[in-house]
CHARMM-style PDB file with segment names, atoms N, HN, CA, C and O in Angstrom:
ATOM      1  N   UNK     1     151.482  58.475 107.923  1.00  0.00      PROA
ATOM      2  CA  UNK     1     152.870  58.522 107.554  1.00  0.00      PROA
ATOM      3  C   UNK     1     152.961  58.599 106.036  1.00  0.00      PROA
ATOM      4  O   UNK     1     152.591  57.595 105.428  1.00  0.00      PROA
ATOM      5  N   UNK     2     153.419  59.689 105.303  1.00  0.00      PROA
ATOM      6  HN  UNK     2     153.720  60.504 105.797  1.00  0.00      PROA
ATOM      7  CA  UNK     2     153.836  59.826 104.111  1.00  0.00      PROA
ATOM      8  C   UNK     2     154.856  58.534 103.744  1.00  0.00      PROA
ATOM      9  O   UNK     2     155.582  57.934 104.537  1.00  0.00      PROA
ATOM     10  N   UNK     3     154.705  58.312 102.432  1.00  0.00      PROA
ATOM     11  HN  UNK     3     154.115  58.799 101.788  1.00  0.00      PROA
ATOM     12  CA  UNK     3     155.519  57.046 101.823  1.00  0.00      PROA
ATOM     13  C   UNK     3     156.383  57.973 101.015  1.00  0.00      PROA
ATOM     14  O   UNK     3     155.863  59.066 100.787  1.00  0.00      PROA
ATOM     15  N   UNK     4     157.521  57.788 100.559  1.00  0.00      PROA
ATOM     16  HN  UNK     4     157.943  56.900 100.744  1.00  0.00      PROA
ATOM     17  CA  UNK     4     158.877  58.400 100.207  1.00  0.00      PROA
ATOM     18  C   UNK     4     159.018  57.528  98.989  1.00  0.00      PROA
ATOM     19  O   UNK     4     158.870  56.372  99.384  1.00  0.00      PROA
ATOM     20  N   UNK     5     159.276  57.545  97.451  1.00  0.00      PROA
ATOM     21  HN  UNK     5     159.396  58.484  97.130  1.00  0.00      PROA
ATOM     22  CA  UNK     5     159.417  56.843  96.640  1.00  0.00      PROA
ATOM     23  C   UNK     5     160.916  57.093  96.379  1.00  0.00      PROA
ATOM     24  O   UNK     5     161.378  58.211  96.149  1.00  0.00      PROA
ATOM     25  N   UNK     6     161.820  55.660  96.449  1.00  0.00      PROA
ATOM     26  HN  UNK     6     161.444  54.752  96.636  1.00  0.00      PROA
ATOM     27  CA  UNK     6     163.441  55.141  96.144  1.00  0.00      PROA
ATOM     28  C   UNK     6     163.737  55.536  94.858  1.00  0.00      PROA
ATOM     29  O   UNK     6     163.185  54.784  94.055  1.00  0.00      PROA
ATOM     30  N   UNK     7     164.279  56.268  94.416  1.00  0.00      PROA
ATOM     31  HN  UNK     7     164.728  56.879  95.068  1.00  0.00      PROA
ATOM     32  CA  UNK     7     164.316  56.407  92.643  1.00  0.00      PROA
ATOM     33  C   UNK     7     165.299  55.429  92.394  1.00  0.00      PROA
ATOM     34  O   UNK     7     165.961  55.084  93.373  1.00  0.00      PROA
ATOM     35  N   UNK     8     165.570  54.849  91.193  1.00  0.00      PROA
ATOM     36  HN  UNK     8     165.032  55.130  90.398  1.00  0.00      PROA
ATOM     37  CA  UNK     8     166.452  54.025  90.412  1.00  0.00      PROA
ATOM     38  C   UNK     8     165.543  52.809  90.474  1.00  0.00      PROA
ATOM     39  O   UNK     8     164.530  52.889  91.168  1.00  0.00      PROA
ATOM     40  N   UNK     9     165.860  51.494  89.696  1.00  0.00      PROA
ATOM     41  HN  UNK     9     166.683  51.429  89.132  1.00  0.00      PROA
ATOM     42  CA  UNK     9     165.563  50.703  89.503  1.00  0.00      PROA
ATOM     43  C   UNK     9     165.003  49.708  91.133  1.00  0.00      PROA
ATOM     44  O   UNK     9     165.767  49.393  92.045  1.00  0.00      PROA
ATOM     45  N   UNK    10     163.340  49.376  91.058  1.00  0.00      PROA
ATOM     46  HN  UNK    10     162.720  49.632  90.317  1.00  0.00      PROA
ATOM     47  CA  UNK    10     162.977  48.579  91.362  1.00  0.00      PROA
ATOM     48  C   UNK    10     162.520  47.078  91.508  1.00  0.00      PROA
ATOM     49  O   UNK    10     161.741  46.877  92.440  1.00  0.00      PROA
ATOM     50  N   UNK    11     162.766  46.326  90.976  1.00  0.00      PROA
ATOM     51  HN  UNK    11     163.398  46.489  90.219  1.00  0.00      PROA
ATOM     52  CA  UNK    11     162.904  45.228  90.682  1.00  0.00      PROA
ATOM     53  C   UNK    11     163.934  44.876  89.771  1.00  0.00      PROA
ATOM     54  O   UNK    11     164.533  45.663  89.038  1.00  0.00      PROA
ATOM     55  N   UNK    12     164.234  42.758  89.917  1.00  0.00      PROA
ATOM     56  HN  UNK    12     163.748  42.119  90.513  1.00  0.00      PROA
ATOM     57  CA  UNK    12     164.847  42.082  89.177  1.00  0.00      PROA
ATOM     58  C   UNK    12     164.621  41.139  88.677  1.00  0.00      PROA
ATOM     59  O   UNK    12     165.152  40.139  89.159  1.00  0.00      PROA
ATOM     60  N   UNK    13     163.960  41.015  87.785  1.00  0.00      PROA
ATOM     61  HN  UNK    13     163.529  41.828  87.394  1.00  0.00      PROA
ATOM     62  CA  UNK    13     163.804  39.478  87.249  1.00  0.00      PROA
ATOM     63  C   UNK    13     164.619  38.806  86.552  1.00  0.00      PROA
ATOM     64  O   UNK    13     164.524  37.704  86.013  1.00  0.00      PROA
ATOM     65  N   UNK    14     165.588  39.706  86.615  1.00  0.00      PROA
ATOM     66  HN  UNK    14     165.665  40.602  87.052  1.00  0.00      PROA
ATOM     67  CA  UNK    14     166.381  38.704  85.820  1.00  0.00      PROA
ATOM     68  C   UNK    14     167.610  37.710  86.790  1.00  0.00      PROA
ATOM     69  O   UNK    14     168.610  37.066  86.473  1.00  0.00      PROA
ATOM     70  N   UNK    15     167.093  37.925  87.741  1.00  0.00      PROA
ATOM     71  HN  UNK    15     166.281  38.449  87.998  1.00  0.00      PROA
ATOM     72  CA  UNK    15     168.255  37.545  89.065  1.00  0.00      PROA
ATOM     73  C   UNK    15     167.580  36.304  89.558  1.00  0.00      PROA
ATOM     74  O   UNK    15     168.169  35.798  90.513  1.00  0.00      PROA
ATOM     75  N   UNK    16     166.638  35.757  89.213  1.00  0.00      PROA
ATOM     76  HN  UNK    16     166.159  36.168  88.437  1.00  0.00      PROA
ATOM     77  CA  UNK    16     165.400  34.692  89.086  1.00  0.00      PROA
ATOM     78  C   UNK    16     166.557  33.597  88.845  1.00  0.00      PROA
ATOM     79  O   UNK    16     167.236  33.715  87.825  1.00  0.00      PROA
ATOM     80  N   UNK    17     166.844  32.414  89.841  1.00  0.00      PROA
ATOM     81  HN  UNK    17     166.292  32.318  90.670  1.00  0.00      PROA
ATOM     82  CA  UNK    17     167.965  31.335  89.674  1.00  0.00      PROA
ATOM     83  C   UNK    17     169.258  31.840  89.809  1.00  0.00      PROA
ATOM     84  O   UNK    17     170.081  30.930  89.903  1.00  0.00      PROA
ATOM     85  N   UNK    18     169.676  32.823  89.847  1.00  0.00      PROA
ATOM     86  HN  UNK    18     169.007  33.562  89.770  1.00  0.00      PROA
ATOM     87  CA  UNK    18     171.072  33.359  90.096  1.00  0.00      PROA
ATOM     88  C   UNK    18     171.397  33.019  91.678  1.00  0.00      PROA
ATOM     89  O   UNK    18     170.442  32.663  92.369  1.00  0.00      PROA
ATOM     90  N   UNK    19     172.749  33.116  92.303  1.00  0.00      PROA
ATOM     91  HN  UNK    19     173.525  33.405  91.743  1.00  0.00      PROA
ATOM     92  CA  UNK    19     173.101  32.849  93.234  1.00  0.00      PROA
ATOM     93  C   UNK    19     172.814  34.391  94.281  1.00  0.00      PROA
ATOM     94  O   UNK    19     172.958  35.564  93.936  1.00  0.00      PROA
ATOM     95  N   UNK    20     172.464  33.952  95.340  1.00  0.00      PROA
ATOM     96  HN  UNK    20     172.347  32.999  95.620  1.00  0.00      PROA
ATOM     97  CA  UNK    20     171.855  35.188  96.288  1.00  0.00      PROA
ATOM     98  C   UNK    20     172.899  35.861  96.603  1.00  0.00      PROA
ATOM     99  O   UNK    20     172.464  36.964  96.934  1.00  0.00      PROA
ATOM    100  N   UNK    21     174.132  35.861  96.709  1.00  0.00      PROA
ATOM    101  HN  UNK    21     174.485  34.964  96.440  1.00  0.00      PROA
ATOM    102  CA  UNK    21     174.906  36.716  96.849  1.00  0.00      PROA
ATOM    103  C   UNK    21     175.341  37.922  95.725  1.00  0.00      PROA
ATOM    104  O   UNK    21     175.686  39.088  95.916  1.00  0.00      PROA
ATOM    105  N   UNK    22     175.150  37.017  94.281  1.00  0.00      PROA
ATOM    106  HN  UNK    22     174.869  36.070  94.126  1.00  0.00      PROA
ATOM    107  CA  UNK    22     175.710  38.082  93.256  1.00  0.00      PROA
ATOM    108  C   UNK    22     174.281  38.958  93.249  1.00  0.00      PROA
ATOM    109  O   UNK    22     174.201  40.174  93.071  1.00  0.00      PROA
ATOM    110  N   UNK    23     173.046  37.922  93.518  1.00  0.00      PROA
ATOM    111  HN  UNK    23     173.111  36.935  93.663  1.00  0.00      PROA
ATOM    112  CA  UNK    23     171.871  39.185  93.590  1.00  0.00      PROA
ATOM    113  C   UNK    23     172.132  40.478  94.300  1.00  0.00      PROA
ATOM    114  O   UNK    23     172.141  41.524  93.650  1.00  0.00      PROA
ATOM    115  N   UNK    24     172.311  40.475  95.388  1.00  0.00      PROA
ATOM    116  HN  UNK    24     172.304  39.625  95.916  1.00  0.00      PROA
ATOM    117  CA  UNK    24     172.247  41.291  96.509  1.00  0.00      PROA
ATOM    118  C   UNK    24     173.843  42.533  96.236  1.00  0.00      PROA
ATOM    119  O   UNK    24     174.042  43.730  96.440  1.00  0.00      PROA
ATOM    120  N   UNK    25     174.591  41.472  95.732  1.00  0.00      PROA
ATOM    121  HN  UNK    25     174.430  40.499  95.566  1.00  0.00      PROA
ATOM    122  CA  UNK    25     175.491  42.419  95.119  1.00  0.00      PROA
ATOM    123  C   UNK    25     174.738  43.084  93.895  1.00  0.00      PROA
ATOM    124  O   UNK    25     174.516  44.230  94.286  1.00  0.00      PROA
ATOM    125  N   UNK    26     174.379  42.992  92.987  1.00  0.00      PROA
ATOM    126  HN  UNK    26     174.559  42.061  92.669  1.00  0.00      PROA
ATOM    127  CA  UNK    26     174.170  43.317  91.975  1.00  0.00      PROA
ATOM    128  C   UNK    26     172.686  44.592  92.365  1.00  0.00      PROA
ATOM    129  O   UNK    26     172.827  45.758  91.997  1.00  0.00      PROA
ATOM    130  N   UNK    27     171.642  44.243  92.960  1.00  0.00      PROA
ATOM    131  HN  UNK    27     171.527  43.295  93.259  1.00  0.00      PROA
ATOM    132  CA  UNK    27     170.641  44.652  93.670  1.00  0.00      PROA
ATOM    133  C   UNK    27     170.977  46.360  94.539  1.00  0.00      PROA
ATOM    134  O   UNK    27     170.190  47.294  94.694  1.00  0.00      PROA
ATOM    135  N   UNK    28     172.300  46.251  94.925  1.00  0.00      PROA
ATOM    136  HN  UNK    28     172.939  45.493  94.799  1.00  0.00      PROA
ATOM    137  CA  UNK    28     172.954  47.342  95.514  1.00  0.00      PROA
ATOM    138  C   UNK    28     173.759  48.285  94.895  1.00  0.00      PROA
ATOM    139  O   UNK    28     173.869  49.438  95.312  1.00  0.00      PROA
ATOM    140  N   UNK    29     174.439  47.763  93.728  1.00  0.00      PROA
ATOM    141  HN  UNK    29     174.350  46.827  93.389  1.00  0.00      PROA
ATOM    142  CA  UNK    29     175.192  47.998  92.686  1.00  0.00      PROA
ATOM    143  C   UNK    29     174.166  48.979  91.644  1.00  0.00      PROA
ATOM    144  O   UNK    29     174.598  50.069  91.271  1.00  0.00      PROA
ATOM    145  N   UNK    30     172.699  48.474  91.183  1.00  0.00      PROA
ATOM    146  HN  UNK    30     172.349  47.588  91.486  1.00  0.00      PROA
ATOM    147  CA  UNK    30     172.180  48.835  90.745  1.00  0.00      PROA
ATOM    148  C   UNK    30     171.013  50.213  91.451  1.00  0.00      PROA
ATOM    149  O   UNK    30     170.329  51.073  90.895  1.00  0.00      PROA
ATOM    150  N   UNK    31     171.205  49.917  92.636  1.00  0.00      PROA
ATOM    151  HN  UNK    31     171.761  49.218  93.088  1.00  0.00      PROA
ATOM    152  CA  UNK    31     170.765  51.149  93.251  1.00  0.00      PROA
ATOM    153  C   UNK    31     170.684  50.940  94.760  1.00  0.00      PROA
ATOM    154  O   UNK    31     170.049  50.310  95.606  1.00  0.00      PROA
ATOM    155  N   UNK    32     171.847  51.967  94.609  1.00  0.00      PROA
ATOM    156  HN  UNK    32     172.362  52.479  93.923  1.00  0.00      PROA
ATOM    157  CA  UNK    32     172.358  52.364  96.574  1.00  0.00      PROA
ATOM    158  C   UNK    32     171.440  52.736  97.572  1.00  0.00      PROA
ATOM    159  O   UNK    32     171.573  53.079  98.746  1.00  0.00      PROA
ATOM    160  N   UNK    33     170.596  52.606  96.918  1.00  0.00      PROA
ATOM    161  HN  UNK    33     170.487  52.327  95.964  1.00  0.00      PROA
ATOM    162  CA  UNK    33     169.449  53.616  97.917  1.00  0.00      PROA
ATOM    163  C   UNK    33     168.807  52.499  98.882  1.00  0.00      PROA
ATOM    164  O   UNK    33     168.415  52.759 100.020  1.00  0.00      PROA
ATOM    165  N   UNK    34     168.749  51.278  98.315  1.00  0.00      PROA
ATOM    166  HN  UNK    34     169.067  51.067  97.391  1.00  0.00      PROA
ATOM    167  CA  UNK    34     168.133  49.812  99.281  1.00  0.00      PROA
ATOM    168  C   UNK    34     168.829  49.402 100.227  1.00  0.00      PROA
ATOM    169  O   UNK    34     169.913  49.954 100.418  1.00  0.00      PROA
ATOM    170  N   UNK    35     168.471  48.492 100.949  1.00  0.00      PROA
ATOM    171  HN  UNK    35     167.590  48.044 100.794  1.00  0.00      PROA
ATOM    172  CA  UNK    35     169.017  47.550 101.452  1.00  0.00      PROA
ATOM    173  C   UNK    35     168.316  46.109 101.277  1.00  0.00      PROA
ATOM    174  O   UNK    35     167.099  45.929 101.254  1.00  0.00      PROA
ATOM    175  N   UNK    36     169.295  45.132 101.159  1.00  0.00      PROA
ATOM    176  HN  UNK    36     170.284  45.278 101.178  1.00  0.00      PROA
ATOM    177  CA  UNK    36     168.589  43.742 100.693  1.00  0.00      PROA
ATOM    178  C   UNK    36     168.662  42.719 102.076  1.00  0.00      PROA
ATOM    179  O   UNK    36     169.649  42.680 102.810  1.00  0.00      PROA
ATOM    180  N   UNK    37     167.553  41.986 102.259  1.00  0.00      PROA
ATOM    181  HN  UNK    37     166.751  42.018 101.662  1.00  0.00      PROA
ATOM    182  CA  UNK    37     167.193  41.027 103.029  1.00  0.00      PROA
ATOM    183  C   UNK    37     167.072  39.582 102.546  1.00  0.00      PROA
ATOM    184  O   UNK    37     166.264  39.154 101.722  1.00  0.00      PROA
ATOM    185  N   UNK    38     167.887  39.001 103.112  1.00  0.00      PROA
ATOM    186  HN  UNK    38     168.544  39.350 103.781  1.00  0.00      PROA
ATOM    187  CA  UNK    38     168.194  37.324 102.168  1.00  0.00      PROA
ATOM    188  C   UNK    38     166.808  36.540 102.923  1.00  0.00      PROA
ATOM    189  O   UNK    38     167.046  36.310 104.108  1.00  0.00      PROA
ATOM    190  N   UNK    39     165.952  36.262 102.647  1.00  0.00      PROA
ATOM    191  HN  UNK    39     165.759  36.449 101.683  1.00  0.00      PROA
ATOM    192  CA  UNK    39     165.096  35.418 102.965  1.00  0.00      PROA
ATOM    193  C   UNK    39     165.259  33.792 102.608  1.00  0.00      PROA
ATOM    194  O   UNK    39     164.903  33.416 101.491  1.00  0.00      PROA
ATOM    195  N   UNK    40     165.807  32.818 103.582  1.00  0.00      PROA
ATOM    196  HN  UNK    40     166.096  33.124 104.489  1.00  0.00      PROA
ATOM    197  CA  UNK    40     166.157  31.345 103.191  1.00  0.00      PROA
ATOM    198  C   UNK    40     164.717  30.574 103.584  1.00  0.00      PROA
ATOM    199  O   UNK    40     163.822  31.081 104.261  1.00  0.00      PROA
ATOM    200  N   UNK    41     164.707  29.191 102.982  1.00  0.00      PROA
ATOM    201  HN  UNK    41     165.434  28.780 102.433  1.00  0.00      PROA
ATOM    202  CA  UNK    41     163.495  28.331 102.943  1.00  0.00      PROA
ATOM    203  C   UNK    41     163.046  28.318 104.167  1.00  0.00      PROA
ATOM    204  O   UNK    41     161.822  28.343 104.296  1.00  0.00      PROA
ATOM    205  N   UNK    42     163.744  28.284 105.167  1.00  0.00      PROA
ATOM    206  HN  UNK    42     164.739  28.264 105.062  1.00  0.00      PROA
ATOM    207  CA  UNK    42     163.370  28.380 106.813  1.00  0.00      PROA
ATOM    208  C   UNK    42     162.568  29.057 107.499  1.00  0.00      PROA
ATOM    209  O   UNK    42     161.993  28.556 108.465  1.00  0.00      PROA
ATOM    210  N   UNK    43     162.341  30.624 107.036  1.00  0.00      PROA
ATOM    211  HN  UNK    43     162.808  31.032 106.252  1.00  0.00      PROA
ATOM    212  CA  UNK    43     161.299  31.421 107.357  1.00  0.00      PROA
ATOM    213  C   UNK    43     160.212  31.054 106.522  1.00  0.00      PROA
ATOM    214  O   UNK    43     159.928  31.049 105.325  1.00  0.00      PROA
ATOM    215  N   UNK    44     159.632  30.700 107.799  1.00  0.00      PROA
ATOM    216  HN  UNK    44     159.864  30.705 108.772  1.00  0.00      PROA
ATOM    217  CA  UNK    44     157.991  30.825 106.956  1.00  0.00      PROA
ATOM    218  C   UNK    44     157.141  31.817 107.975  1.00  0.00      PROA
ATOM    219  O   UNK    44     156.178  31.375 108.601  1.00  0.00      PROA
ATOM    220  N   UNK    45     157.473  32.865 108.064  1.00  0.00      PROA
ATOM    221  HN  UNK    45     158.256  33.223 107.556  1.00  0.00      PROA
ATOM    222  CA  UNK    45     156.537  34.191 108.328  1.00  0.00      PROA
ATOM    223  C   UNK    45     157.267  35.159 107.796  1.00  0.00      PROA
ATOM    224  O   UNK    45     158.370  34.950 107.291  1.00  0.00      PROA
ATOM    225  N   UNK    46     156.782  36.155 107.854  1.00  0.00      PROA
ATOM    226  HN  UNK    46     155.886  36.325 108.264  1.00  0.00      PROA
ATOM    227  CA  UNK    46     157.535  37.352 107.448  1.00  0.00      PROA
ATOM    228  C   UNK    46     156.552  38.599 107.525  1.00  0.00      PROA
ATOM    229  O   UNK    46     155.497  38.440 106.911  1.00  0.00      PROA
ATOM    230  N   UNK    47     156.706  39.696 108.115  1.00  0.00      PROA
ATOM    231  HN  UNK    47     157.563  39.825 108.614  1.00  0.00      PROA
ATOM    232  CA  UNK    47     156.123  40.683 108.392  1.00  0.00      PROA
ATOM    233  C   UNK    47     155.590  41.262 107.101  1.00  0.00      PROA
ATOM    234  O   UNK    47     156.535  41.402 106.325  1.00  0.00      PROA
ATOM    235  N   UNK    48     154.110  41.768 106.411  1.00  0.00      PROA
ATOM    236  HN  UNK    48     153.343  41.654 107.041  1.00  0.00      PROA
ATOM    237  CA  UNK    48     153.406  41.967 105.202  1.00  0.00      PROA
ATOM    238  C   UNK    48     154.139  43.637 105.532  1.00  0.00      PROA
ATOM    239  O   UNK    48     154.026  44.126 104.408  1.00  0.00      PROA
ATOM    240  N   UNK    49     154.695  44.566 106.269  1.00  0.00      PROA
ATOM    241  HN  UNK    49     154.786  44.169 107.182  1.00  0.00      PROA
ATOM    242  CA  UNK    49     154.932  45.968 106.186  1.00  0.00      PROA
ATOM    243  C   UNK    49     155.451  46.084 104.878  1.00  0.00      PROA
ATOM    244  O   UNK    49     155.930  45.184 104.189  1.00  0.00      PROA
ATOM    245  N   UNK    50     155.283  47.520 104.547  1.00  0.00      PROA
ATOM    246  HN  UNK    50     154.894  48.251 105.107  1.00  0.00      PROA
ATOM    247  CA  UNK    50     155.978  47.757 103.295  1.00  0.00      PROA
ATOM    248  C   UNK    50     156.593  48.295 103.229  1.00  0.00      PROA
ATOM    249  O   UNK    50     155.962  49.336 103.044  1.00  0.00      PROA
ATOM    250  N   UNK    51     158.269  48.724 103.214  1.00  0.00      PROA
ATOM    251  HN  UNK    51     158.781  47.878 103.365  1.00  0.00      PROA
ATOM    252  CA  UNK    51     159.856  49.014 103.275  1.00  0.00      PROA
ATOM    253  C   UNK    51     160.027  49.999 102.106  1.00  0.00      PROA
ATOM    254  O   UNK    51     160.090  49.214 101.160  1.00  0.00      PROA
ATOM    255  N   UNK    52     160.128  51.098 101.645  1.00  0.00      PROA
ATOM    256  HN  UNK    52     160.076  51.735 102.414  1.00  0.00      PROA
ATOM    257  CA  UNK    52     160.176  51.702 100.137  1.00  0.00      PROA
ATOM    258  C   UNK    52     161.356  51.313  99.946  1.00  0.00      PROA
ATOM    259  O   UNK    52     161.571  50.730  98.884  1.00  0.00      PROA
ATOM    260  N   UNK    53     162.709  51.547 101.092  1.00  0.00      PROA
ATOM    261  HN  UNK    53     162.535  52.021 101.956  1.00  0.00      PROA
ATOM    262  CA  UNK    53     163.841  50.795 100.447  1.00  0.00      PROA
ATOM    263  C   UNK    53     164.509  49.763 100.871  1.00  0.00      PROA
ATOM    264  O   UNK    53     165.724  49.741 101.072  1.00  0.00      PROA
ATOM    265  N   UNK    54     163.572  48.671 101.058  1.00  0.00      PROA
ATOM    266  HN  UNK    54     162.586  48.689 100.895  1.00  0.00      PROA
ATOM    267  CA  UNK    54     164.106  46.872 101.414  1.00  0.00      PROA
ATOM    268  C   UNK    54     163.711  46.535  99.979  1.00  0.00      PROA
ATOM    269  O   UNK    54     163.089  47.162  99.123  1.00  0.00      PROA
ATOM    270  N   UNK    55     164.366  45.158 100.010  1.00  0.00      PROA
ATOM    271  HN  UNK    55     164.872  44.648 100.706  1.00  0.00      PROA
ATOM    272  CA  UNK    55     164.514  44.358  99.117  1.00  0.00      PROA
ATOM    273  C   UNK    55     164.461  43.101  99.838  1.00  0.00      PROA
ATOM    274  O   UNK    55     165.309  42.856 100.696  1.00  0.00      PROA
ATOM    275  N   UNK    56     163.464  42.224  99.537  1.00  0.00      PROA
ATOM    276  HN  UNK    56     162.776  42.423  98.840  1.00  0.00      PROA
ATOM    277  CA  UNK    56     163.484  41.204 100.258  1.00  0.00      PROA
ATOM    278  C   UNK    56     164.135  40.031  98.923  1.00  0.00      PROA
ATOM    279  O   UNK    56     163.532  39.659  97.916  1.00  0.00      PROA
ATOM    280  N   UNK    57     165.054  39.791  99.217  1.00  0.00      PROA
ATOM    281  HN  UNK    57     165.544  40.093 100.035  1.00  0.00      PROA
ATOM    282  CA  UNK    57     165.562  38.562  98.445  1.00  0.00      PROA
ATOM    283  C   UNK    57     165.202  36.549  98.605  1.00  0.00      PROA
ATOM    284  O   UNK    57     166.012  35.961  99.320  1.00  0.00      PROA
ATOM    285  N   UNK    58     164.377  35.915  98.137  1.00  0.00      PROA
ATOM    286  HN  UNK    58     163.719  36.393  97.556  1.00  0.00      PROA
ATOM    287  CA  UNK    58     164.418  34.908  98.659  1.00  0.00      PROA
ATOM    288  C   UNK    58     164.793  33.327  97.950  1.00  0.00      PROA
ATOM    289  O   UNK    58     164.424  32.801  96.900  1.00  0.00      PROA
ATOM    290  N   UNK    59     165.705  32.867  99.065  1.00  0.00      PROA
ATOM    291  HN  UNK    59     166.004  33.295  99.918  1.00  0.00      PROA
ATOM    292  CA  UNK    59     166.685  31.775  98.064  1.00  0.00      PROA
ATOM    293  C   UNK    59     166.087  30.705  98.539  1.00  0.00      PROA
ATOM    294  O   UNK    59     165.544  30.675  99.644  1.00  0.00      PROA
ATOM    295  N   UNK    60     166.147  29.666  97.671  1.00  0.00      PROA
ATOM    296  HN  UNK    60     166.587  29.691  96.774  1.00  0.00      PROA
ATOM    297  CA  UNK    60     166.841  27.981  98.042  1.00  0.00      PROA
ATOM    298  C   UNK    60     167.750  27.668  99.057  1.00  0.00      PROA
ATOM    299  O   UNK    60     168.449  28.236  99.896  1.00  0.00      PROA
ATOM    300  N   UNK    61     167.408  26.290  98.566  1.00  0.00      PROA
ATOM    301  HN  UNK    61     166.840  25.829  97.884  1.00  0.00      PROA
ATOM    302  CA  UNK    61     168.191  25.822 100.423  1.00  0.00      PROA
ATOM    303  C   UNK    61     169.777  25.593  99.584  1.00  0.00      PROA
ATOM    304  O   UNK    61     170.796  25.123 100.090  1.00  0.00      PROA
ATOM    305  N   UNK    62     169.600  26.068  98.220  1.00  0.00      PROA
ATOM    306  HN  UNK    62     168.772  26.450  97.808  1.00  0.00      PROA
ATOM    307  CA  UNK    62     171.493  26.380  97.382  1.00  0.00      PROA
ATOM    308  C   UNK    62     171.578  27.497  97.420  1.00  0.00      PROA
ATOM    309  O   UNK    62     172.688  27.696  96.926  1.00  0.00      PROA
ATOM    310  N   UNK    63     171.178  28.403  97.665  1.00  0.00      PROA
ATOM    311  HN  UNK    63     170.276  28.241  98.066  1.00  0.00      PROA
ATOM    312  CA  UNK    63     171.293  29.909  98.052  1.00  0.00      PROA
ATOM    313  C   UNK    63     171.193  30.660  96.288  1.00  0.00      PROA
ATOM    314  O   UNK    63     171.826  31.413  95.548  1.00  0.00      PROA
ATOM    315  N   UNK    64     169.869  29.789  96.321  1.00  0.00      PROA
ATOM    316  HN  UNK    64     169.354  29.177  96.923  1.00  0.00      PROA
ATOM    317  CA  UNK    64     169.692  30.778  94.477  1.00  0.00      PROA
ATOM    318  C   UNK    64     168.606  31.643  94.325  1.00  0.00      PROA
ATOM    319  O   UNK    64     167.582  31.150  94.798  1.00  0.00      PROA
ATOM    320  N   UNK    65     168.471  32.617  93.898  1.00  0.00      PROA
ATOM    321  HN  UNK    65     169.303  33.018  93.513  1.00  0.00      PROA
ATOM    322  CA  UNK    65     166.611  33.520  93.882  1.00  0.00      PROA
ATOM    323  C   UNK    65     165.740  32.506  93.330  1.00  0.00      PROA
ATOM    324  O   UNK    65     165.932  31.616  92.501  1.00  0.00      PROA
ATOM    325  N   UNK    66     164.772  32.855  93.977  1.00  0.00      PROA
ATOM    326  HN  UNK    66     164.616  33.578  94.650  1.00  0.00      PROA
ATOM    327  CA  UNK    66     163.088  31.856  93.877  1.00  0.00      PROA
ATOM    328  C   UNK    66     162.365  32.656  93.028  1.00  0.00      PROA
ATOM    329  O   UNK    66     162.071  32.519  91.840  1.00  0.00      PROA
ATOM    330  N   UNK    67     162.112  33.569  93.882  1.00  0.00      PROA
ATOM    331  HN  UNK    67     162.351  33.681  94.846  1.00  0.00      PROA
ATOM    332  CA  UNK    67     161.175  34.813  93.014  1.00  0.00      PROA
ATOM    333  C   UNK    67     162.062  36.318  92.849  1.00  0.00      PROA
ATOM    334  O   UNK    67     163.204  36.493  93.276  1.00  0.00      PROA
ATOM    335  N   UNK    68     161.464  37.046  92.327  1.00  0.00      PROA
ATOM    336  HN  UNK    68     160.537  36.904  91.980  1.00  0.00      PROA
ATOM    337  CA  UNK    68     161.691  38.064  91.701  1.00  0.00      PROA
ATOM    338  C   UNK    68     161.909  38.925  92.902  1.00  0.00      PROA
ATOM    339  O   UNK    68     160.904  39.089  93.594  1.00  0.00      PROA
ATOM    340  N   UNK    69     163.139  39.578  93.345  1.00  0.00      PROA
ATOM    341  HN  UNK    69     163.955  39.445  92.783  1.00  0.00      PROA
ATOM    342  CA  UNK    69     163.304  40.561  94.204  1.00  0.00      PROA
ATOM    343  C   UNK    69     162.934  41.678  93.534  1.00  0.00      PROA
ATOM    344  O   UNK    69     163.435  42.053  92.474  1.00  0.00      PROA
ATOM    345  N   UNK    70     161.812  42.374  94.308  1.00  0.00      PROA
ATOM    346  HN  UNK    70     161.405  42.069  95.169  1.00  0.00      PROA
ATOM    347  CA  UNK    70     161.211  43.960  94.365  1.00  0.00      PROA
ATOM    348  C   UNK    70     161.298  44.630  95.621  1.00  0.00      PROA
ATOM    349  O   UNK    70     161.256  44.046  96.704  1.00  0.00      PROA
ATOM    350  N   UNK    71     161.427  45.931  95.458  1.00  0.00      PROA
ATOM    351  HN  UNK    71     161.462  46.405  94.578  1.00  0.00      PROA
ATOM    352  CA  UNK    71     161.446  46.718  96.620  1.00  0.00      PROA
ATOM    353  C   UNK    71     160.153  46.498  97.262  1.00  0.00      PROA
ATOM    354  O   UNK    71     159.188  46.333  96.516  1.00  0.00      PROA
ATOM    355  N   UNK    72     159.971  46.469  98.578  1.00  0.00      PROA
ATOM    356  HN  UNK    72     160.755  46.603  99.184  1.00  0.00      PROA
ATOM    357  CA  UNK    72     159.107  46.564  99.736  1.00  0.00      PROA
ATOM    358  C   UNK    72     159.324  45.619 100.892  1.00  0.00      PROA
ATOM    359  OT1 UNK    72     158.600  45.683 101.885  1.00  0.00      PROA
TER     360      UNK     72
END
């Protein structure tokens, strides 16, 4: 299967402690081409596949980014 590269901006670090909603707003805002996945403290698995246009977002149990949302 050929991989397809998302143009526009891939990652955010600067969304690192921000609230997961303005991420995911902002994440979409900054390029339409994704879709974002809120990952909360509760999942602890998560499928290793690689998405060219997911965004896995993952918050606190206050709904703030942990780590750095990147595409895959």
């Amino acid at each position: 299967m050929a991989s397809i590269n998302v143009p526009g901006k891939s990652s955010w670090p600067e969304l690192v402690g921000k609230n997961g909603g303005v991420a995911a707003t902002t994440i979409i805002s900054e390029n339409p081409k994704v879709f974002v996945v809120m990952i909360p403290p509760s999942v602890t698995a998560i499928t290793s596949d690689y998405v060219n246009n997911r965004v896995r977002v993952f918050v606190d149990d206050s709904c703030n980014v942990t780590t750095v949302p990147t595409i895959g």
